[in-house]
């Protein structure tokens, strides 16, 4: 089954993808899902984390996105993500897993994975997640957000929401809805430069290094239901 990209796809440039999973059947299935997409292209596949890392090291500029299984012998998806973020931070990483336990999701967040998706999701969600990561920088599947919320609330202090101004709260909520800075500017009738300034202050006030950090902050305070 091939996918016909929507005319409203947020992507404007080709995205070369490296798929990593220790099951050939999974690789073949994921590759089939992306056939026919105008912008998302599977450039390479790898059955091990070691092979994936070798491909990345040989030509790190060849890829824009790595989709990796979390549980693999040798170099796991988490290990691979950590190496990528340390040495090739331009690459975005989606962790694809059958595990919904908090410990796995926590590990993905800790290594700054740009997204986490369960394997029981469908083709449309898979495509949506890839497009969101490349467009807005983050995609954590809706069905795991309650798990993140429960894990974040357990035994941790709450940050002070009052540190954020009303306008910063408006911007934050739109970021969490996957709006780009340009779209936020149009929606709030402010300039893109003003939105970018708000983004910087929001990241500082929430002690977040990425959109993933903003998600953690948001679920702790139930900004994401």
PDB file of C-alpha atoms in Angstrom:
ATOM      1  CA  UNK A   1       0.000   0.000   0.000  1.00  0.00           C
ATOM      2  CA  UNK A   2       1.500   3.311  -1.036  1.00  0.00           C
ATOM      3  CA  UNK A   3       0.876   6.738   0.401  1.00  0.00           C
ATOM      4  CA  UNK A   4      -0.137   9.729  -1.672  1.00  0.00           C
ATOM      5  CA  UNK A   5       1.131  12.844   0.056  1.00  0.00           C
ATOM      6  CA  UNK A   6      -1.440  15.456   0.875  1.00  0.00           C
ATOM      7  CA  UNK A   7      -1.371  18.730  -1.065  1.00  0.00           C
ATOM      8  CA  UNK A   8      -1.297  20.387   2.356  1.00  0.00           C
ATOM      9  CA  UNK A   9       1.882  18.567   3.409  1.00  0.00           C
ATOM     10  CA  UNK A  10       4.022  20.989   5.474  1.00  0.00           C
ATOM     11  CA  UNK A  11       7.230  19.770   3.833  1.00  0.00           C
ATOM     12  CA  UNK A  12       8.861  21.714   1.025  1.00  0.00           C
ATOM     13  CA  UNK A  13      12.195  19.904   0.668  1.00  0.00           C
ATOM     14  CA  UNK A  14      13.144  16.268   0.182  1.00  0.00           C
ATOM     15  CA  UNK A  15      13.813  14.369   3.400  1.00  0.00           C
ATOM     16  CA  UNK A  16      16.212  11.431   3.184  1.00  0.00           C
ATOM     17  CA  UNK A  17      15.448   8.802   5.816  1.00  0.00           C
ATOM     18  CA  UNK A  18      17.499   6.004   7.364  1.00  0.00           C
ATOM     19  CA  UNK A  19      15.302   3.184   8.720  1.00  0.00           C
ATOM     20  CA  UNK A  20      16.769   1.013  11.485  1.00  0.00           C
ATOM     21  CA  UNK A  21      15.124  -2.159  12.812  1.00  0.00           C
ATOM     22  CA  UNK A  22      16.377  -5.676  13.508  1.00  0.00           C
ATOM     23  CA  UNK A  23      13.436  -7.223  11.622  1.00  0.00           C
ATOM     24  CA  UNK A  24      13.553  -7.145   7.827  1.00  0.00           C
ATOM     25  CA  UNK A  25       9.766  -7.466   7.663  1.00  0.00           C
ATOM     26  CA  UNK A  26       9.379  -4.222   9.627  1.00  0.00           C
ATOM     27  CA  UNK A  27      11.862  -2.410   7.389  1.00  0.00           C
ATOM     28  CA  UNK A  28      10.051  -3.599   4.274  1.00  0.00           C
ATOM     29  CA  UNK A  29       6.693  -2.531   5.709  1.00  0.00           C
ATOM     30  CA  UNK A  30       7.862   0.947   6.694  1.00  0.00           C
ATOM     31  CA  UNK A  31       9.552   1.453   3.350  1.00  0.00           C
ATOM     32  CA  UNK A  32       6.360   0.414   1.569  1.00  0.00           C
ATOM     33  CA  UNK A  33       4.361   2.950   3.589  1.00  0.00           C
ATOM     34  CA  UNK A  34       6.508   5.790   2.257  1.00  0.00           C
ATOM     35  CA  UNK A  35       6.428   4.804  -1.408  1.00  0.00           C
ATOM     36  CA  UNK A  36       4.764   7.550  -3.412  1.00  0.00           C
ATOM     37  CA  UNK A  37       5.311  10.306  -0.844  1.00  0.00           C
ATOM     38  CA  UNK A  38       6.469  13.483  -2.555  1.00  0.00           C
ATOM     39  CA  UNK A  39       9.039  14.491   0.045  1.00  0.00           C
ATOM     40  CA  UNK A  40       9.817  11.570   2.383  1.00  0.00           C
ATOM     41  CA  UNK A  41      12.291   9.120   0.847  1.00  0.00           C
ATOM     42  CA  UNK A  42      13.917   6.038   2.360  1.00  0.00           C
ATOM     43  CA  UNK A  43      17.565   6.371   1.354  1.00  0.00           C
ATOM     44  CA  UNK A  44      18.935   3.416   3.336  1.00  0.00           C
ATOM     45  CA  UNK A  45      17.914   0.689   5.776  1.00  0.00           C
ATOM     46  CA  UNK A  46      19.909  -1.079   8.475  1.00  0.00           C
ATOM     47  CA  UNK A  47      19.235  -4.238  10.487  1.00  0.00           C
ATOM     48  CA  UNK A  48      21.541  -3.236  13.353  1.00  0.00           C
ATOM     49  CA  UNK A  49      22.492  -0.105  15.232  1.00  0.00           C
ATOM     50  CA  UNK A  50      26.114  -0.766  14.292  1.00  0.00           C
ATOM     51  CA  UNK A  51      25.304  -0.747  10.571  1.00  0.00           C
ATOM     52  CA  UNK A  52      23.226   2.406  10.952  1.00  0.00           C
ATOM     53  CA  UNK A  53      26.023   4.195  12.785  1.00  0.00           C
ATOM     54  CA  UNK A  54      28.502   3.121  10.116  1.00  0.00           C
ATOM     55  CA  UNK A  55      26.280   4.582   7.391  1.00  0.00           C
ATOM     56  CA  UNK A  56      25.857   7.843   9.302  1.00  0.00           C
ATOM     57  CA  UNK A  57      29.568   8.187  10.011  1.00  0.00           C
ATOM     58  CA  UNK A  58      30.419   7.542   6.361  1.00  0.00           C
ATOM     59  CA  UNK A  59      28.128  10.325   5.117  1.00  0.00           C
ATOM     60  CA  UNK A  60      26.305  12.232   7.886  1.00  0.00           C
ATOM     61  CA  UNK A  61      24.949  14.849   5.486  1.00  0.00           C
ATOM     62  CA  UNK A  62      23.150  12.210   3.415  1.00  0.00           C
ATOM     63  CA  UNK A  63      20.280  11.936   5.890  1.00  0.00           C
ATOM     64  CA  UNK A  64      17.894  14.336   7.578  1.00  0.00           C
ATOM     65  CA  UNK A  65      15.904  11.817   9.643  1.00  0.00           C
ATOM     66  CA  UNK A  66      16.631   8.499  11.366  1.00  0.00           C
ATOM     67  CA  UNK A  67      13.757   6.190  12.354  1.00  0.00           C
ATOM     68  CA  UNK A  68      15.037   3.606  14.830  1.00  0.00           C
ATOM     69  CA  UNK A  69      13.604   0.690  16.780  1.00  0.00           C
ATOM     70  CA  UNK A  70      14.293   1.106  20.486  1.00  0.00           C
ATOM     71  CA  UNK A  71      15.174  -2.544  21.251  1.00  0.00           C
ATOM     72  CA  UNK A  72      17.987  -3.986  19.146  1.00  0.00           C
ATOM     73  CA  UNK A  73      20.972  -6.210  19.997  1.00  0.00           C
ATOM     74  CA  UNK A  74      24.226  -4.290  20.375  1.00  0.00           C
ATOM     75  CA  UNK A  75      23.657  -0.599  19.762  1.00  0.00           C
ATOM     76  CA  UNK A  76      20.036   0.055  20.740  1.00  0.00           C
ATOM     77  CA  UNK A  77      17.849   2.808  19.369  1.00  0.00           C
ATOM     78  CA  UNK A  78      18.541   4.859  22.498  1.00  0.00           C
ATOM     79  CA  UNK A  79      22.305   4.356  22.152  1.00  0.00           C
ATOM     80  CA  UNK A  80      22.128   5.307  18.485  1.00  0.00           C
ATOM     81  CA  UNK A  81      20.089   8.423  19.264  1.00  0.00           C
ATOM     82  CA  UNK A  82      22.577   9.507  21.916  1.00  0.00           C
ATOM     83  CA  UNK A  83      25.508   9.148  19.510  1.00  0.00           C
ATOM     84  CA  UNK A  84      23.654  11.047  16.809  1.00  0.00           C
ATOM     85  CA  UNK A  85      22.754  13.952  19.098  1.00  0.00           C
ATOM     86  CA  UNK A  86      26.322  14.162  20.410  1.00  0.00           C
ATOM     87  CA  UNK A  87      28.071  14.110  17.030  1.00  0.00           C
ATOM     88  CA  UNK A  88      25.516  14.932  14.324  1.00  0.00           C
ATOM     89  CA  UNK A  89      22.928  17.144  15.978  1.00  0.00           C
ATOM     90  CA  UNK A  90      21.437  18.240  12.645  1.00  0.00           C
ATOM     91  CA  UNK A  91      19.893  14.774  12.308  1.00  0.00           C
ATOM     92  CA  UNK A  92      16.423  14.267  13.715  1.00  0.00           C
ATOM     93  CA  UNK A  93      15.503  10.982  15.359  1.00  0.00           C
ATOM     94  CA  UNK A  94      12.171   9.196  15.721  1.00  0.00           C
ATOM     95  CA  UNK A  95      12.079   6.262  18.127  1.00  0.00           C
ATOM     96  CA  UNK A  96       9.639   3.611  16.917  1.00  0.00           C
ATOM     97  CA  UNK A  97       8.776   1.026  19.544  1.00  0.00           C
ATOM     98  CA  UNK A  98       6.261  -1.503  20.824  1.00  0.00           C
ATOM     99  CA  UNK A  99       7.104  -0.439  24.407  1.00  0.00           C
ATOM    100  CA  UNK A 100       4.749   2.006  26.144  1.00  0.00           C
ATOM    101  CA  UNK A 101       6.335   1.742  29.604  1.00  0.00           C
ATOM    102  CA  UNK A 102       7.467   5.022  31.153  1.00  0.00           C
ATOM    103  CA  UNK A 103      11.081   3.856  31.478  1.00  0.00           C
ATOM    104  CA  UNK A 104      11.468   3.538  27.698  1.00  0.00           C
ATOM    105  CA  UNK A 105       9.796   6.874  27.006  1.00  0.00           C
ATOM    106  CA  UNK A 106      11.905   8.521  29.707  1.00  0.00           C
ATOM    107  CA  UNK A 107      15.055   7.159  28.063  1.00  0.00           C
ATOM    108  CA  UNK A 108      13.985   8.558  24.694  1.00  0.00           C
ATOM    109  CA  UNK A 109      13.367  11.989  26.188  1.00  0.00           C
ATOM    110  CA  UNK A 110      16.696  11.872  28.032  1.00  0.00           C
ATOM    111  CA  UNK A 111      18.624  11.256  24.813  1.00  0.00           C
ATOM    112  CA  UNK A 112      16.740  14.156  23.144  1.00  0.00           C
ATOM    113  CA  UNK A 113      14.858  12.007  20.628  1.00  0.00           C
ATOM    114  CA  UNK A 114      12.712  14.242  18.446  1.00  0.00           C
ATOM    115  CA  UNK A 115       9.803  11.837  18.586  1.00  0.00           C
ATOM    116  CA  UNK A 116       8.424   8.598  20.004  1.00  0.00           C
ATOM    117  CA  UNK A 117       5.771   6.484  18.352  1.00  0.00           C
ATOM    118  CA  UNK A 118       4.289   3.088  19.104  1.00  0.00           C
ATOM    119  CA  UNK A 119       4.409   0.387  16.446  1.00  0.00           C
ATOM    120  CA  UNK A 120       0.700  -0.284  16.793  1.00  0.00           C
ATOM    121  CA  UNK A 121      -0.037   3.086  15.200  1.00  0.00           C
ATOM    122  CA  UNK A 122      -1.274   3.192  11.629  1.00  0.00           C
ATOM    123  CA  UNK A 123       0.212   4.459   8.395  1.00  0.00           C
ATOM    124  CA  UNK A 124      -1.402   7.879   8.662  1.00  0.00           C
ATOM    125  CA  UNK A 125       0.022   8.493  12.121  1.00  0.00           C
ATOM    126  CA  UNK A 126       3.453   7.334  10.954  1.00  0.00           C
ATOM    127  CA  UNK A 127       3.410   9.808   8.069  1.00  0.00           C
ATOM    128  CA  UNK A 128       2.005  12.546  10.307  1.00  0.00           C
ATOM    129  CA  UNK A 129       4.780  11.970  12.843  1.00  0.00           C
ATOM    130  CA  UNK A 130       7.556  12.142  10.249  1.00  0.00           C
ATOM    131  CA  UNK A 131       6.138  15.324   8.736  1.00  0.00           C
ATOM    132  CA  UNK A 132       5.691  16.925  12.163  1.00  0.00           C
ATOM    133  CA  UNK A 133       9.266  16.160  13.209  1.00  0.00           C
ATOM    134  CA  UNK A 134      10.684  17.718  10.057  1.00  0.00           C
ATOM    135  CA  UNK A 135       8.311  20.696  10.175  1.00  0.00           C
ATOM    136  CA  UNK A 136       8.068  21.595  13.865  1.00  0.00           C
ATOM    137  CA  UNK A 137      10.916  19.553  15.368  1.00  0.00           C
ATOM    138  CA  UNK A 138       8.923  17.151  17.518  1.00  0.00           C
ATOM    139  CA  UNK A 139       6.244  14.462  17.577  1.00  0.00           C
ATOM    140  CA  UNK A 140       5.316  12.378  20.610  1.00  0.00           C
ATOM    141  CA  UNK A 141       2.309  10.181  19.873  1.00  0.00           C
ATOM    142  CA  UNK A 142      -0.917  11.283  21.538  1.00  0.00           C
ATOM    143  CA  UNK A 143      -1.455   7.925  23.243  1.00  0.00           C
ATOM    144  CA  UNK A 144       1.797   8.148  25.215  1.00  0.00           C
ATOM    145  CA  UNK A 145       1.248  11.674  26.575  1.00  0.00           C
ATOM    146  CA  UNK A 146      -0.683  10.398  29.641  1.00  0.00           C
ATOM    147  CA  UNK A 147       2.291   8.141  30.405  1.00  0.00           C
ATOM    148  CA  UNK A 148       4.681  11.094  30.224  1.00  0.00           C
ATOM    149  CA  UNK A 149       2.347  13.134  32.417  1.00  0.00           C
ATOM    150  CA  UNK A 150       2.084  10.457  35.106  1.00  0.00           C
ATOM    151  CA  UNK A 151       5.824   9.873  35.093  1.00  0.00           C
ATOM    152  CA  UNK A 152       6.598  13.595  35.297  1.00  0.00           C
ATOM    153  CA  UNK A 153       4.184  14.185  38.172  1.00  0.00           C
ATOM    154  CA  UNK A 154       5.477  11.289  40.246  1.00  0.00           C
ATOM    155  CA  UNK A 155       7.898  12.511  42.895  1.00  0.00           C
ATOM    156  CA  UNK A 156       8.840  15.726  41.113  1.00  0.00           C
ATOM    157  CA  UNK A 157       8.257  19.360  42.039  1.00  0.00           C
ATOM    158  CA  UNK A 158       6.138  21.508  39.747  1.00  0.00           C
ATOM    159  CA  UNK A 159       7.614  24.480  37.945  1.00  0.00           C
ATOM    160  CA  UNK A 160       5.997  27.837  38.456  1.00  0.00           C
ATOM    161  CA  UNK A 161       3.608  28.578  35.594  1.00  0.00           C
ATOM    162  CA  UNK A 162       3.414  32.169  36.771  1.00  0.00           C
ATOM    163  CA  UNK A 163       6.896  32.727  35.318  1.00  0.00           C
ATOM    164  CA  UNK A 164       5.307  32.704  31.866  1.00  0.00           C
ATOM    165  CA  UNK A 165       3.476  35.798  30.659  1.00  0.00           C
ATOM    166  CA  UNK A 166      -0.016  35.398  29.124  1.00  0.00           C
ATOM    167  CA  UNK A 167       1.454  35.973  25.660  1.00  0.00           C
ATOM    168  CA  UNK A 168       4.163  33.368  26.263  1.00  0.00           C
ATOM    169  CA  UNK A 169       1.454  30.927  27.336  1.00  0.00           C
ATOM    170  CA  UNK A 170      -0.389  31.620  24.069  1.00  0.00           C
ATOM    171  CA  UNK A 171       2.763  30.936  22.062  1.00  0.00           C
ATOM    172  CA  UNK A 172       3.589  27.800  24.064  1.00  0.00           C
ATOM    173  CA  UNK A 173       0.142  26.296  23.491  1.00  0.00           C
ATOM    174  CA  UNK A 174       0.441  26.883  19.745  1.00  0.00           C
ATOM    175  CA  UNK A 175       3.927  25.351  19.682  1.00  0.00           C
ATOM    176  CA  UNK A 176       2.472  22.272  21.351  1.00  0.00           C
ATOM    177  CA  UNK A 177      -0.177  22.158  18.608  1.00  0.00           C
ATOM    178  CA  UNK A 178       2.682  21.936  16.075  1.00  0.00           C
ATOM    179  CA  UNK A 179       2.276  25.436  14.617  1.00  0.00           C
ATOM    180  CA  UNK A 180       5.388  26.937  13.018  1.00  0.00           C
ATOM    181  CA  UNK A 181       6.671  30.375  14.053  1.00  0.00           C
ATOM    182  CA  UNK A 182       5.243  31.861  10.858  1.00  0.00           C
ATOM    183  CA  UNK A 183       1.812  30.331  11.540  1.00  0.00           C
ATOM    184  CA  UNK A 184       1.870  31.481  15.173  1.00  0.00           C
ATOM    185  CA  UNK A 185       2.714  35.012  14.050  1.00  0.00           C
ATOM    186  CA  UNK A 186      -0.278  35.065  11.694  1.00  0.00           C
ATOM    187  CA  UNK A 187      -2.606  33.621  14.315  1.00  0.00           C
ATOM    188  CA  UNK A 188      -1.574  36.078  17.049  1.00  0.00           C
ATOM    189  CA  UNK A 189      -1.111  39.078  14.719  1.00  0.00           C
ATOM    190  CA  UNK A 190       2.526  39.595  15.687  1.00  0.00           C
ATOM    191  CA  UNK A 191       5.775  39.368  13.732  1.00  0.00           C
ATOM    192  CA  UNK A 192       7.745  36.147  13.271  1.00  0.00           C
ATOM    193  CA  UNK A 193      10.689  37.826  15.023  1.00  0.00           C
ATOM    194  CA  UNK A 194       8.491  38.466  18.064  1.00  0.00           C
ATOM    195  CA  UNK A 195       7.413  34.818  18.079  1.00  0.00           C
ATOM    196  CA  UNK A 196      11.048  33.702  17.916  1.00  0.00           C
ATOM    197  CA  UNK A 197      11.860  35.976  20.870  1.00  0.00           C
ATOM    198  CA  UNK A 198       8.987  34.446  22.840  1.00  0.00           C
ATOM    199  CA  UNK A 199      10.284  30.963  21.963  1.00  0.00           C
ATOM    200  CA  UNK A 200      13.705  31.788  23.379  1.00  0.00           C
ATOM    201  CA  UNK A 201      12.268  33.157  26.632  1.00  0.00           C
ATOM    202  CA  UNK A 202       9.897  30.194  26.988  1.00  0.00           C
ATOM    203  CA  UNK A 203      12.787  27.758  26.578  1.00  0.00           C
ATOM    204  CA  UNK A 204      14.802  29.656  29.191  1.00  0.00           C
ATOM    205  CA  UNK A 205      11.962  29.910  31.718  1.00  0.00           C
ATOM    206  CA  UNK A 206      11.008  26.241  31.391  1.00  0.00           C
ATOM    207  CA  UNK A 207      14.649  25.080  31.392  1.00  0.00           C
ATOM    208  CA  UNK A 208      13.989  23.289  28.110  1.00  0.00           C
ATOM    209  CA  UNK A 209      16.612  22.508  25.496  1.00  0.00           C
ATOM    210  CA  UNK A 210      14.152  21.453  22.811  1.00  0.00           C
ATOM    211  CA  UNK A 211      10.473  21.022  22.006  1.00  0.00           C
ATOM    212  CA  UNK A 212      10.716  17.684  23.807  1.00  0.00           C
ATOM    213  CA  UNK A 213      11.494  19.590  26.996  1.00  0.00           C
ATOM    214  CA  UNK A 214       8.489  21.823  26.396  1.00  0.00           C
ATOM    215  CA  UNK A 215       6.295  18.731  26.133  1.00  0.00           C
ATOM    216  CA  UNK A 216       7.565  17.513  29.496  1.00  0.00           C
ATOM    217  CA  UNK A 217       6.806  20.919  31.010  1.00  0.00           C
ATOM    218  CA  UNK A 218       3.368  21.007  29.406  1.00  0.00           C
ATOM    219  CA  UNK A 219       2.239  17.573  30.555  1.00  0.00           C
ATOM    220  CA  UNK A 220       3.349  18.288  34.122  1.00  0.00           C
ATOM    221  CA  UNK A 221       1.042  21.285  34.158  1.00  0.00           C
ATOM    222  CA  UNK A 222      -1.762  19.618  32.198  1.00  0.00           C
ATOM    223  CA  UNK A 223      -1.434  22.015  29.281  1.00  0.00           C
ATOM    224  CA  UNK A 224      -1.750  18.844  27.199  1.00  0.00           C
ATOM    225  CA  UNK A 225      -4.802  16.828  28.098  1.00  0.00           C
TER     226      UNK A 225
END
